[in-house]
Tab-separated table of C-alpha atoms and ligand atoms in Angstrom:
chain	number	residue	atom	x	y	z
A	183	MET	CA	-5.360	31.067	-5.565
A	184	VAL	CA	-7.811	27.793	-5.931
A	185	PHE	CA	-6.919	26.570	-8.881
A	186	SER	CA	-9.330	22.843	-10.436
A	187	ILE	CA	-6.963	20.982	-12.532
A	188	THR	CA	-9.575	19.516	-15.287
A	189	ASN	CA	-10.413	18.781	-18.839
A	190	GLN	CA	-13.366	15.878	-19.438
A	191	LYS	CA	-10.781	13.456	-21.448
A	192	GLY	CA	-9.665	11.148	-19.198
A	193	GLY	CA	-5.989	10.456	-18.781
A	194	VAL	CA	-4.636	13.522	-20.016
A	195	GLY	CA	-2.276	14.128	-16.972
A	196	LYS	CA	-5.480	16.094	-14.366
A	197	THR	CA	-3.777	14.244	-11.049
A	198	THR	CA	0.158	13.611	-11.818
A	199	LEU	CA	-0.477	17.882	-12.104
A	200	SER	CA	-2.863	18.217	-9.122
A	201	ILE	CA	-0.152	15.744	-7.186
A	202	ASN	CA	2.766	17.663	-8.151
A	203	LEU	CA	2.124	21.086	-9.208
A	204	SER	CA	1.160	20.570	-5.485
A	205	SER	CA	4.401	18.815	-4.754
A	206	ALA	CA	5.988	21.350	-5.877
A	207	LEU	CA	4.043	24.040	-4.073
A	208	ALA	CA	4.602	22.708	-0.916
A	209	LEU	CA	8.529	22.525	-1.261
A	210	LEU	CA	8.488	26.377	-3.014
A	211	GLY	CA	7.249	27.357	1.160
A	212	HIS	CA	3.590	27.532	0.317
A	213	ARG	CA	1.144	26.011	2.075
A	214	VAL	CA	-1.245	23.549	-0.057
A	215	LEU	CA	-4.648	21.872	0.486
A	216	LEU	CA	-4.943	19.461	-2.496
A	217	ILE	CA	-9.013	18.074	-2.761
A	218	ASP	CA	-9.929	14.938	-3.677
A	219	MET	CA	-12.581	15.473	-5.888
A	220	ASP	CA	-13.054	11.905	-8.119
A	221	PRO	CA	-14.125	9.477	-7.123
A	222	GLN	CA	-11.325	7.016	-8.850
A	223	GLY	CA	-9.394	8.513	-5.556
A	224	ASN	CA	-6.295	8.098	-7.590
A	225	ALA	CA	-4.317	11.964	-6.085
A	226	THR	CA	-5.373	10.191	-2.620
A	227	GLU	CA	-3.750	7.362	-4.016
A	228	GLY	CA	-0.872	8.726	-5.226
A	229	LEU	CA	0.232	10.423	-2.447
A	230	GLY	CA	0.261	7.400	-0.466
A	231	LEU	CA	-3.015	7.479	1.633
A	232	LYS	CA	-5.693	5.425	1.965
A	233	ALA	CA	-9.180	6.715	2.143
A	234	SER	CA	-10.442	3.929	4.120
A	235	SER	CA	-8.069	4.601	7.455
A	236	CYS	CA	-9.239	7.917	7.448
A	237	GLU	CA	-12.075	9.364	9.184
A	238	TYR	CA	-13.349	11.437	6.438
A	239	THR	CA	-13.535	11.768	2.712
A	240	ILE	CA	-14.607	14.744	0.587
A	241	TYR	CA	-18.258	12.531	-0.008
A	242	ASP	CA	-18.253	13.521	3.459
A	243	VAL	CA	-18.626	17.626	3.367
A	244	LEU	CA	-20.850	17.346	0.284
A	245	ILE	CA	-23.115	14.899	1.290
A	246	ASN	CA	-22.979	15.079	5.184
A	247	ASP	CA	-22.278	18.781	6.101
A	248	THR	CA	-18.856	17.798	8.030
A	249	LEU	CA	-16.818	21.323	8.476
A	250	ILE	CA	-13.382	20.700	5.464
A	251	SER	CA	-10.739	21.078	8.346
A	252	GLU	CA	-12.235	18.531	9.553
A	253	THR	CA	-11.426	16.190	6.558
A	254	VAL	CA	-8.359	17.173	5.818
A	255	VAL	CA	-5.167	14.962	6.022
A	256	GLN	CA	-1.480	16.682	7.023
A	257	HIS	CA	0.932	14.547	4.344
A	258	GLN	CA	4.459	13.357	5.116
A	259	GLN	CA	5.787	16.820	2.897
A	260	LYS	CA	5.745	19.649	4.934
A	261	ASN	CA	3.001	22.831	3.885
A	262	LEU	CA	0.684	19.383	2.160
A	263	TYR	CA	-2.240	18.635	3.095
A	264	VAL	CA	-4.946	16.461	1.665
A	265	VAL	CA	-9.240	15.844	1.089
A	266	PRO	CA	-9.202	12.572	0.798
A	267	SER	CA	-11.936	11.007	-1.551
A	268	ASP	CA	-12.507	7.075	-2.696
A	269	ILE	CA	-14.946	5.188	-4.807
A	270	GLY	CA	-17.842	6.222	-1.981
A	271	LEU	CA	-18.240	9.835	-3.924
A	272	PHE	CA	-19.950	8.341	-6.555
A	273	GLY	CA	-22.642	7.927	-4.651
A	274	ALA	CA	-22.630	11.481	-3.801
A	275	GLU	CA	-23.617	12.476	-7.813
A	276	ALA	CA	-27.587	10.799	-7.248
A	277	ILE	CA	-27.761	12.762	-3.911
A	278	LEU	CA	-26.481	16.326	-4.686
A	279	ALA	CA	-28.827	16.001	-7.559
A	280	THR	CA	-31.338	16.704	-5.585
A	281	LYS	CA	-30.293	19.357	-3.778
A	282	PRO	CA	-31.197	23.215	-4.761
A	283	ASP	CA	-27.902	24.448	-3.811
A	284	ARG	CA	-26.334	20.863	-5.408
A	285	TYR	CA	-23.624	23.323	-7.160
A	286	PHE	CA	-22.159	25.452	-5.197
A	287	CYS	CA	-21.382	23.403	-2.366
A	288	LEU	CA	-17.753	22.877	-2.353
A	289	ARG	CA	-17.792	26.207	-2.544
A	290	GLN	CA	-19.236	27.163	0.251
A	291	ALA	CA	-17.597	24.758	2.000
A	292	ILE	CA	-13.867	25.660	1.737
A	293	GLN	CA	-14.797	29.172	2.336
A	294	SER	CA	-13.980	28.889	5.532
A	295	GLU	CA	-10.903	27.440	4.536
A	296	SER	CA	-9.358	29.488	2.177
A	297	ALA	CA	-7.218	31.613	4.148
A	298	LYS	CA	-5.479	28.631	5.599
A	299	TYR	CA	-4.107	27.823	2.233
A	300	ASP	CA	-2.050	30.165	-0.103
A	301	TYR	CA	-2.934	27.417	-2.400
A	302	ILE	CA	-6.027	25.085	-2.764
A	303	VAL	CA	-5.650	22.817	-5.686
A	304	ILE	CA	-8.331	20.405	-6.993
A	305	ASP	CA	-8.544	17.293	-8.382
A	306	CYS	CA	-11.163	16.938	-10.627
A	307	PRO	CA	-12.916	13.619	-12.684
A	308	PRO	CA	-13.276	12.799	-16.222
A	309	ASN	CA	-16.254	14.218	-16.964
A	310	LEU	CA	-18.327	17.162	-16.579
A	311	GLY	CA	-20.800	16.255	-14.037
A	312	VAL	CA	-22.001	17.509	-10.807
A	313	LEU	CA	-18.269	17.299	-9.369
A	314	THR	CA	-16.442	18.297	-11.994
A	315	ILE	CA	-18.857	21.605	-11.984
A	316	ASN	CA	-18.525	22.340	-7.852
A	317	ALA	CA	-14.693	22.460	-8.291
A	318	ILE	CA	-14.417	25.213	-10.913
A	319	ILE	CA	-17.979	26.796	-9.214
A	320	ALA	CA	-15.199	26.847	-5.631
A	321	SER	CA	-12.090	28.500	-8.245
A	322	THR	CA	-10.873	31.300	-9.216
A	323	ASP	CA	-8.924	29.800	-11.769
A	324	ILE	CA	-8.546	26.574	-13.865
A	325	ILE	CA	-5.871	24.461	-15.014
A	326	VAL	CA	-6.217	22.384	-18.451
A	327	PRO	CA	-3.782	19.182	-19.135
A	328	LEU	CA	-3.762	18.613	-22.505
A	329	GLU	CA	-2.112	15.640	-24.153
A	330	PRO	CA	-0.743	16.494	-27.426
A	331	ASN	CA	-2.631	14.617	-30.032
A	332	THR	CA	-4.997	15.158	-32.922
A	333	TYR	CA	-8.021	14.822	-30.466
A	334	ALA	CA	-6.075	17.171	-28.290
A	335	LEU	CA	-8.294	20.726	-29.482
A	336	LYS	CA	-11.429	18.879	-30.040
A	337	GLY	CA	-12.180	17.932	-26.631
A	338	MET	CA	-11.101	21.437	-25.343
A	339	SER	CA	-13.859	23.140	-26.584
A	340	GLY	CA	-16.495	20.618	-24.910
A	341	LEU	CA	-14.325	22.047	-21.476
A	342	PHE	CA	-15.294	26.020	-23.127
A	343	ASN	CA	-18.890	25.075	-24.210
A	344	ALA	CA	-19.020	23.535	-20.701
A	345	MET	CA	-17.840	26.770	-18.967
A	346	LEU	CA	-20.427	28.922	-20.756
A	347	LYS	CA	-23.218	27.075	-19.598
A	348	ILE	CA	-21.698	28.207	-16.598
A	349	LYS	CA	-21.665	31.397	-17.018
A	350	ASP	CA	-25.377	31.908	-18.285
A	351	GLU	CA	-26.976	29.313	-15.627
A	352	LEU	CA	-25.252	29.721	-13.056
A	353	ARG	CA	-23.685	33.407	-13.447
A	354	TYR	CA	-19.775	31.774	-12.970
A	355	TYR	CA	-17.157	32.444	-14.941
A	356	PRO	CA	-13.453	31.528	-13.358
A	357	ASN	CA	-10.272	32.402	-15.225
A	358	LEU	CA	-8.232	30.275	-16.955
A	359	LEU	CA	-5.543	30.092	-15.364
A	360	GLY	CA	-3.326	28.421	-18.507
A	361	VAL	CA	-3.065	25.221	-21.037
A	362	ALA	CA	-0.636	22.683	-19.375
A	363	ILE	CA	1.163	20.520	-22.330
A	364	ASN	CA	1.506	17.187	-20.478
A	365	MET	CA	3.412	14.246	-22.226
A	366	PHE	CA	5.087	16.866	-24.056
A	367	ASN	CA	7.910	14.814	-26.859
A	368	PRO	CA	9.998	17.670	-28.433
A	369	ILE	CA	11.337	15.722	-30.825
A	370	ASN	CA	8.000	14.451	-32.348
A	371	ALA	CA	6.969	17.037	-35.146
A	372	LEU	CA	3.725	16.612	-34.634
A	373	HIS	CA	3.683	17.379	-31.367
A	374	LYS	CA	5.935	20.524	-31.940
A	375	SER	CA	3.824	21.234	-34.388
A	376	ILE	CA	0.499	20.704	-32.112
A	377	VAL	CA	1.788	22.609	-29.274
A	378	LYS	CA	2.129	25.133	-31.909
A	379	ASN	CA	-1.371	25.556	-33.072
A	380	VAL	CA	-3.062	25.221	-30.033
A	381	THR	CA	-0.780	28.341	-28.462
A	382	ALA	CA	-1.826	29.880	-31.332
A	383	SER	CA	-5.824	29.385	-30.365
A	384	PHE	CA	-5.324	30.445	-27.132
A	385	PRO	CA	-4.641	34.817	-25.378
A	386	PRO	CA	-0.814	35.180	-25.852
A	387	GLY	CA	0.618	34.157	-22.093
A	388	LYS	CA	-2.537	31.384	-21.656
A	389	VAL	CA	-0.656	28.502	-22.314
A	390	PHE	CA	2.112	27.622	-19.896
A	391	THR	CA	5.523	27.873	-21.150
A	392	THR	CA	6.802	24.192	-19.049
A	393	LYS	CA	5.870	21.672	-21.090
A	394	ILE	CA	6.412	19.056	-18.894
A	395	GLN	CA	7.597	15.973	-20.829
A	396	ARG	CA	5.874	12.170	-21.135
A	397	ASN	CA	8.912	10.495	-18.307
A	398	SER	CA	8.430	6.616	-16.457
A	399	ILE	CA	9.638	8.219	-13.430
A	400	ILE	CA	6.230	10.424	-13.340
A	401	SER	CA	4.115	6.898	-13.322
A	402	GLU	CA	6.715	5.106	-11.150
A	403	ALA	CA	7.065	7.941	-8.048
A	404	GLU	CA	2.436	7.132	-8.452
A	405	ILE	CA	2.844	3.238	-8.059
A	406	TYR	CA	5.612	4.113	-4.714
A	407	GLY	CA	2.797	6.429	-3.433
A	408	GLN	CA	4.902	9.153	-3.898
A	409	SER	CA	4.954	12.481	-5.662
A	410	THR	CA	8.127	12.379	-8.259
A	411	LEU	CA	8.966	15.535	-6.834
A	412	GLN	CA	10.094	13.199	-3.346
A	413	TYR	CA	10.547	9.796	-5.536
A	414	ALA	CA	13.265	11.488	-7.796
A	415	PRO	CA	14.187	15.152	-6.248
A	416	HIS	CA	17.294	15.211	-9.441
A	417	ASN	CA	14.921	14.055	-12.226
A	418	ILE	CA	14.637	16.250	-15.181
A	419	ALA	CA	10.874	16.169	-14.295
A	420	THR	CA	11.286	16.806	-11.158
A	421	GLU	CA	12.543	20.229	-12.389
A	422	LEU	CA	9.903	20.454	-14.987
A	423	PHE	CA	7.065	20.306	-11.866
A	424	ILE	CA	8.769	23.774	-9.898
A	425	ASN	CA	8.766	25.440	-13.358
A	426	LEU	CA	5.573	25.152	-13.475
A	427	ALA	CA	4.701	25.606	-9.883
A	428	GLU	CA	6.613	29.145	-10.627
A	429	GLU	CA	4.648	29.992	-13.402
A	430	ILE	CA	1.922	29.222	-10.898
A	431	ILE	CA	2.899	31.943	-8.276
A	432	HIS	CA	4.355	34.456	-10.975
A	433	GLN	CA	0.883	35.055	-12.097
A	434	ASN	CA	-0.591	34.943	-8.454
A	435	ASN	CA	2.163	36.942	-6.853
A	436	GLY	CA	1.247	39.592	-10.454
A	437	ARG	CA	-2.636	39.403	-9.252
A	438	LYS	CA	-1.815	40.516	-5.420
A	439	ARG	CA	0.102	42.795	-6.586
A	440	HIS	CA	-2.104	44.163	-8.939
A	441	GLN	CA	-5.273	44.176	-6.394
A	442	GLN	CA	-2.799	45.849	-3.805
A	443	ALA	CA	-2.739	48.652	-5.744
A	444	ARG	CA	-6.020	49.333	-7.287
A	445	ALA	CA	-7.162	48.890	-3.183
A	446	ILE	CA	-4.341	51.851	-2.599
A	447	ARG	CA	-5.767	54.281	-4.744
B	567	ATP	N1	4.298	12.926	-18.178
B	567	ATP	C1	4.305	11.673	-18.072
B	567	ATP	N2	5.405	11.045	-18.508
B	567	ATP	C2	4.475	10.006	-17.937
B	567	ATP	N3	3.715	9.312	-17.522
B	567	ATP	C3	2.360	10.537	-17.179
B	567	ATP	C4	2.996	11.100	-17.631
B	567	ATP	N4	0.851	12.362	-17.196
B	567	ATP	C5	0.931	11.445	-16.450
B	567	ATP	N5	1.224	9.841	-16.582
B	567	ATP	C6	0.643	8.850	-16.295
B	567	ATP	O1	-0.510	8.879	-17.522
B	567	ATP	C7	-2.084	7.752	-16.876
B	567	ATP	C8	-3.003	8.437	-16.898
B	567	ATP	O2	-2.945	10.420	-15.562
B	567	ATP	P1	-3.728	10.826	-14.862
B	567	ATP	O3	-4.149	9.917	-14.378
B	567	ATP	O4	-2.581	12.311	-14.296
B	567	ATP	O5	-4.209	10.954	-15.997
B	567	ATP	P2	-5.912	11.866	-15.555
B	567	ATP	O6	-6.268	12.834	-16.872
B	567	ATP	O7	-6.218	12.042	-13.590
B	567	ATP	O8	-6.901	10.192	-15.988
B	567	ATP	P3	-8.314	10.609	-15.610
B	567	ATP	O9	-9.258	11.223	-16.389
B	567	ATP	O10	-9.114	9.081	-15.173
B	567	ATP	O11	-8.080	11.492	-14.058
B	567	ATP	C9	-0.903	7.425	-15.436
B	567	ATP	O12	-0.723	6.080	-14.932
B	567	ATP	C10	-0.180	8.486	-14.996
B	567	ATP	O13	0.804	8.040	-13.623
B	568	MG	MG1	-7.160	12.108	-12.989
């Protein structure tokens, strides 16, 4: 399964979920590749890596035809691998704009890698530009993080309109794996009512049951270049990320069983 974590709204938890879901899936015994598609490089740094000390970044894959396998960095956590990014990736956007197959570069690049990993996770930048479209087209699924505030749903319509445009113009539409509520405060009545509205506005099962609560340990871990799971293994936040990862694994296993059954028929 290849999933992008995307929402054009900034600061909703794309990187936090990318880091911690990757770490949780790896902890649960799956081989995970996290691709940082954001020029801010937050996922790279949040996992304690420095793009400047890596030989290659995702820029080289998209622009210089470097094999993605050459750019993969093994993380100190078992089962976790990262393709780093840094500010140089901003320059890729203008170069990609001149390429006829500009939206398909990442998909082509990961084709040779996808069998090596159980999960490929892509952290997207906060816009719907060429990098995000590359990520969406390379993905079987998308996860949309959402902070429960008054503008939450408004931001999402932009994303889904863009997805429909991708479907019309590029003939591809990935599955919505789920909306992941982040920075949730379970004792805030407004949060609860927004989550209820969001849940009602999607088909059943499309909003993950696990809600990630606001918890300062999460940003503290990022500052120390660690996933929350590594930094605070006994914290409630770690438990929630593991629960969310288990929901993803459950959906993936269900899909695999379905595909096997269809192949037998
Ligand atoms: N559940 C949470 N509790 C506390 N802090 C959080 C939580 N989720 C995210 N944060 C913090 O909020 C900030 C924004 O989160 P994050 O970087 O994951 O958002 P983003 O959507 O990736 O942002 P951008 O759009 O800039 O890429 C970070 O400092 C992060 O540590
Ligand atoms: Mg981010």
